[in-house]
Tab-separated table of C-alpha atoms in Angstrom:
chain	number	residue	atom	x	y	z
M	268	MET	CA	0.399	-0.185	0.055
M	269	ALA	CA	1.430	3.796	-0.901
M	270	ASP	CA	0.381	6.441	0.982
M	271	ILE	CA	-1.620	9.180	-0.558
M	272	GLN	CA	-0.555	12.543	-0.692
M	273	GLN	CA	-3.025	15.067	0.249
M	274	VAL	CA	-3.480	18.282	-1.695
M	275	SER	CA	-5.044	21.468	-0.704
M	276	ASP	CA	-6.247	24.295	-3.186
M	277	SER	CA	-3.585	26.389	-2.351
M	278	SER	CA	-1.639	23.456	-4.018
M	279	PHE	CA	-3.795	21.933	-6.557
M	280	ASP	CA	-2.225	24.608	-9.313
M	281	GLY	CA	1.163	22.634	-8.771
M	282	ASP	CA	0.388	18.932	-7.817
M	283	VAL	CA	-1.985	18.317	-10.523
M	284	LEU	CA	-2.729	20.822	-13.042
M	285	LYS	CA	1.358	21.179	-13.915
M	286	ALA	CA	2.162	17.683	-12.617
M	287	ASP	CA	4.769	16.205	-15.357
M	288	VAL	CA	2.708	13.009	-15.114
M	289	PRO	CA	-1.795	11.912	-15.340
M	290	VAL	CA	-3.238	12.701	-12.325
M	291	LEU	CA	-5.626	11.126	-10.645
M	292	ILE	CA	-7.445	12.987	-7.800
M	293	ASP	CA	-9.572	11.056	-5.572
M	294	PHE	CA	-12.471	14.093	-3.467
M	295	TRP	CA	-13.501	12.809	-0.404
M	296	ALA	CA	-14.602	13.295	3.098
M	297	PRO	CA	-14.630	11.968	6.826
M	298	TRP	CA	-17.871	11.373	7.285
M	299	CYS	CA	-18.576	9.637	3.271
M	300	GLY	CA	-18.920	6.003	3.487
M	301	PRO	CA	-18.146	5.143	-0.035
M	302	CYS	CA	-15.349	7.646	0.487
M	303	ARG	CA	-14.094	4.686	3.249
M	304	ALA	CA	-15.307	2.056	0.747
M	305	ILE	CA	-12.870	2.848	-1.947
M	306	ALA	CA	-10.293	4.324	-0.117
M	307	PRO	CA	-8.278	0.704	-0.182
M	308	ILE	CA	-8.806	0.162	-3.719
M	309	VAL	CA	-7.276	3.710	-4.324
M	310	GLU	CA	-4.109	2.933	-2.590
M	311	GLU	CA	-3.611	-0.125	-4.384
M	312	LEU	CA	-3.436	1.642	-7.389
M	313	ALA	CA	-1.073	3.830	-6.238
M	314	GLY	CA	0.836	1.473	-5.865
M	315	GLU	CA	0.633	-0.264	-9.487
M	316	TYR	CA	0.771	2.875	-10.952
M	317	ASP	CA	3.633	4.249	-9.347
M	318	GLY	CA	5.514	6.434	-11.984
M	319	LYS	CA	3.556	6.562	-14.525
M	320	LEU	CA	0.463	7.778	-12.291
M	321	LYS	CA	0.364	10.078	-9.600
M	322	ILE	CA	-2.435	9.342	-6.911
M	323	VAL	CA	-3.954	12.183	-4.462
M	324	LYS	CA	-6.752	13.164	-2.618
M	325	MET	CA	-8.588	16.789	-1.312
M	326	ASN	CA	-10.685	16.743	1.812
M	327	VAL	CA	-13.625	18.546	0.443
M	328	ASP	CA	-14.723	19.829	3.774
M	329	ASP	CA	-11.549	21.410	3.724
M	330	ASN	CA	-10.717	22.837	0.611
M	331	PRO	CA	-14.171	23.676	-1.013
M	332	GLN	CA	-12.913	26.214	-3.997
M	333	THR	CA	-11.214	22.989	-6.352
M	334	PRO	CA	-14.333	20.766	-5.672
M	335	ALA	CA	-16.872	23.698	-6.916
M	336	GLN	CA	-14.674	24.824	-9.695
M	337	TYR	CA	-14.900	20.805	-10.996
M	338	GLY	CA	-18.413	20.549	-10.395
M	339	VAL	CA	-17.829	17.881	-7.968
M	340	ARG	CA	-21.460	16.993	-6.133
M	341	GLY	CA	-21.580	13.032	-5.542
M	342	ILE	CA	-18.129	11.764	-3.615
M	343	PRO	CA	-16.554	10.088	-3.543
M	344	ASN	CA	-15.584	11.496	-7.131
M	345	LEU	CA	-12.034	10.657	-8.723
M	346	ILE	CA	-10.964	12.696	-12.025
M	347	LEU	CA	-8.700	11.976	-13.559
M	348	PHE	CA	-6.207	14.743	-15.312
M	349	LYS	CA	-3.633	14.942	-18.480
M	350	ASP	CA	-1.318	18.008	-19.057
M	351	GLY	CA	-3.937	20.202	-17.047
M	352	GLU	CA	-6.968	19.057	-18.015
M	353	VAL	CA	-9.945	16.517	-16.925
M	354	LYS	CA	-9.956	13.412	-19.063
M	355	GLN	CA	-12.325	10.962	-16.730
M	356	GLN	CA	-14.880	11.543	-14.075
M	357	ILE	CA	-16.222	9.072	-11.995
M	358	VAL	CA	-18.692	9.195	-9.154
M	359	GLY	CA	-19.047	6.936	-6.186
M	360	ALA	CA	-17.291	3.418	-4.638
M	361	VAL	CA	-16.997	1.602	-8.397
M	362	PRO	CA	-14.992	-1.437	-8.844
M	363	LYS	CA	-11.460	-1.552	-9.333
M	364	ALA	CA	-12.030	-3.203	-12.674
M	365	HIS	CA	-13.943	0.229	-13.747
M	366	LEU	CA	-11.047	2.664	-12.464
M	367	VAL	CA	-8.252	0.612	-14.323
M	368	LYS	CA	-10.006	1.328	-17.102
M	369	ALA	CA	-10.258	4.628	-16.675
M	370	ILE	CA	-7.262	5.311	-15.969
M	371	ASP	CA	-5.478	3.257	-18.848
M	372	ASP	CA	-7.763	4.692	-21.489
M	373	VAL	CA	-5.460	8.329	-20.476
M	374	VAL	CA	-1.835	6.745	-19.347
W	71	MET	CA	-12.874	16.181	13.438
W	72	ASP	CA	-15.261	16.949	16.131
W	73	GLN	CA	-17.378	13.909	17.525
W	74	PRO	CA	-20.708	14.837	16.720
W	75	SER	CA	-22.953	14.926	19.887
W	76	GLU	CA	-24.646	11.642	21.733
W	77	LYS	CA	-28.416	12.978	20.855
W	78	SER	CA	-27.727	13.346	17.284
W	79	ILE	CA	-25.941	9.676	16.748
W	80	LYS	CA	-28.723	7.882	19.060
W	81	ARG	CA	-31.297	9.940	16.916
W	82	MET	CA	-29.786	8.605	13.202
W	83	ARG	CA	-29.103	5.438	14.477
W	84	ILE	CA	-33.125	4.943	15.158
W	85	TYR	CA	-34.024	6.538	11.956
W	86	VAL	CA	-31.675	4.590	10.088
W	87	GLU	CA	-32.884	1.578	11.827
W	88	LYS	CA	-36.545	1.853	11.087
W	89	TYR	CA	-35.779	3.311	7.906
W	90	MET	CA	-34.494	-0.317	6.384
W	91	GLN	CA	-37.522	-1.663	8.067
W	92	LYS	CA	-39.839	-0.272	6.119
W	93	THR	CA	-38.055	0.031	2.975
W	94	GLY	CA	-36.909	-3.557	2.810
W	95	THR	CA	-33.246	-2.350	2.535
W	96	SER	CA	-30.058	-3.435	4.827
W	97	GLY	CA	-26.919	-2.338	6.005
W	98	HIS	CA	-23.679	-2.130	4.320
W	99	PRO	CA	-21.501	-5.669	5.071
W	100	GLU	CA	-18.318	-3.643	5.978
W	101	PRO	CA	-20.128	-2.125	9.792
W	102	GLU	CA	-17.849	0.863	9.594
W	103	VAL	CA	-19.060	2.376	5.903
W	104	THR	CA	-22.588	2.401	7.617
W	105	GLU	CA	-21.278	4.214	11.267
W	106	SER	CA	-19.246	6.398	9.092
W	107	VAL	CA	-22.495	7.463	7.280
W	108	ILE	CA	-24.494	7.809	10.583
W	109	LEU	CA	-21.604	10.099	12.022
W	110	GLY	CA	-22.017	12.451	8.852
W	111	LEU	CA	-25.790	12.918	9.109
W	112	ALA	CA	-25.252	13.685	12.850
W	113	ASN	CA	-23.036	15.789	12.539
W	114	ASN	CA	-24.484	17.709	9.675
W	115	ILE	CA	-27.575	17.471	12.462
W	116	ASP	CA	-25.682	19.282	15.180
W	117	GLU	CA	-23.821	21.713	12.072
W	118	VAL	CA	-26.879	22.893	10.262
W	119	GLY	CA	-30.162	21.229	11.843
W	120	ARG	CA	-31.025	18.629	8.985
W	121	PRO	CA	-29.624	15.037	8.439
W	122	LEU	CA	-27.636	16.237	5.278
W	123	CYS	CA	-26.559	13.295	3.224
W	124	PRO	CA	-22.330	13.570	3.879
W	125	CYS	CA	-21.773	11.573	0.718
W	126	ASN	CA	-22.061	14.688	-1.287
W	127	PHE	CA	-20.133	18.032	-1.601
W	128	TYR	CA	-22.289	21.196	-0.800
W	129	PRO	CA	-20.094	24.578	-1.346
W	130	ASP	CA	-22.510	26.018	1.086
W	131	LYS	CA	-24.263	23.859	3.604
W	132	LYS	CA	-26.713	25.654	5.290
W	133	ALA	CA	-27.435	27.508	1.778
W	134	GLU	CA	-28.018	24.066	0.711
W	135	VAL	CA	-30.938	23.053	3.573
W	136	GLU	CA	-32.692	26.320	2.990
W	137	ARG	CA	-32.613	25.804	-0.563
W	138	SER	CA	-33.637	22.368	-0.591
W	139	ARG	CA	-34.808	19.076	1.242
W	140	GLU	CA	-33.658	17.245	-1.821
W	141	TRP	CA	-30.412	16.207	-0.080
W	142	VAL	CA	-31.763	15.188	3.393
W	143	CYS	CA	-31.882	11.870	4.728
W	144	ALA	CA	-33.846	10.032	3.304
W	145	CYS	CA	-33.182	11.949	0.160
W	146	ASP	CA	-35.235	12.413	-2.748
W	147	GLU	CA	-33.092	9.488	-5.109
W	148	MET	CA	-34.108	7.030	-2.160
W	149	LYS	CA	-37.389	8.642	-1.748
W	150	LYS	CA	-37.986	8.431	-5.687
W	151	TRP	CA	-35.748	5.596	-6.911
W	152	LYS	CA	-34.704	3.471	-3.331
W	153	TYR	CA	-31.080	4.780	-4.389
W	154	CYS	CA	-28.690	5.236	-2.191
W	155	HIS	CA	-25.048	6.928	-3.551
W	156	CYS	CA	-24.245	6.966	0.132
W	157	LEU	CA	-24.440	2.768	0.744
W	158	LEU	CA	-26.906	3.285	3.736
W	159	PHE	CA	-29.649	1.427	2.430
W	160	VAL	CA	-28.338	-1.642	0.194
W	161	THR	CA	-29.009	-4.754	-0.813
W	162	PRO	CA	-27.501	-7.474	1.639
W	163	GLU	CA	-24.566	-7.664	-0.694
W	164	GLY	CA	-23.839	-3.971	-0.274
W	165	THR	CA	-24.833	-2.989	-3.088
W	166	PRO	CA	-27.278	0.278	-4.384
W	167	ILE	CA	-30.308	-0.621	-5.978
W	168	THR	CA	-30.454	0.660	-9.468
W	169	GLU	CA	-33.792	-1.198	-10.861
W	170	HIS	CA	-36.117	2.431	-10.995
W	171	LEU	CA	-33.334	4.375	-11.968
W	172	PRO	CA	-33.392	5.765	-15.349
W	173	GLU	CA	-31.475	4.792	-17.759
W	174	ASP	CA	-29.360	7.510	-17.949
W	175	HIS	CA	-28.230	8.119	-14.454
W	176	GLU	CA	-24.761	7.674	-13.114
W	177	GLY	CA	-26.029	5.174	-10.346
W	178	ARG	CA	-26.972	2.657	-13.400
W	179	GLN	CA	-23.459	3.525	-15.432
W	180	ILE	CA	-21.315	2.934	-12.301
W	181	TYR	CA	-23.531	-0.815	-11.376
W	182	GLY	CA	-25.260	-1.953	-13.911
W	183	LEU	CA	-28.999	-2.929	-13.232
W	184	VAL	CA	-29.117	-3.900	-9.310
W	185	LYS	CA	-32.780	-5.580	-9.077
W	186	ASP	CA	-34.614	-4.224	-5.827
W	187	PRO	CA	-34.826	-7.138	-3.456
W	188	THR	CA	-37.965	-5.823	-1.934
W	189	PRO	CA	-40.121	-3.850	-4.651
W	190	GLY	CA	-43.473	-3.830	-2.225
W	191	LYS	CA	-41.603	-1.490	0.359
W	192	GLY	CA	-40.017	2.108	-0.012
W	193	ARG	CA	-40.242	4.688	-2.812
W	194	GLU	CA	-42.973	7.061	-1.435
W	195	LEU	CA	-41.756	9.528	-3.703
W	196	ALA	CA	-42.548	6.615	-6.538
W	197	ASP	CA	-45.589	8.787	-8.116
W	198	LYS	CA	-42.887	11.764	-9.107
W	199	ALA	CA	-39.979	9.863	-10.263
């Protein structure tokens, strides 16, 4: 399992939009049950795609600007960025295969 | 992250238990998922006075509660379609019921077709679906 970097409204630009590799950002909240359910899958993916994909998390309770900017409503909400652009957006505690397919389409 | 009040937690535990019976739904097989959502609902009672769904992002929770009861548990999606994206009211396998959703709803795309094991129960706003 890999440690997932937490990003904030203030670090989003540098950590996500200007990253050298594609980035999967997991928008989550502390009391969100499905966020908890999907967290181990996201951690597994961070290990499996190490070097090819950067995976980060953002607590929407502490960072309201970025989720508002990207139209986040239901959480968990995972957005895949490449070269600063949104390539995929996935809502809910989806199966791992669903995430892998979305990632493989972009990475 | 402050712990919600015992009063609100107790209120939500009782509500969730009764609403499961009313709708013929189950808790998630991972108890921590259910527990987390109950705490989130209780936290929102303490924060804004209503059990707002903790599985959505709201730019302003107070404004959301004043705007509508759409995301107050049980939310409109649950009452219309028996679909709980927060995984609080699910099948015994832990999957949200998607049978009654419109085919273009994101829940259908995420989970596919999940049959309602107790179609005679719940859906008190089915006429508005």
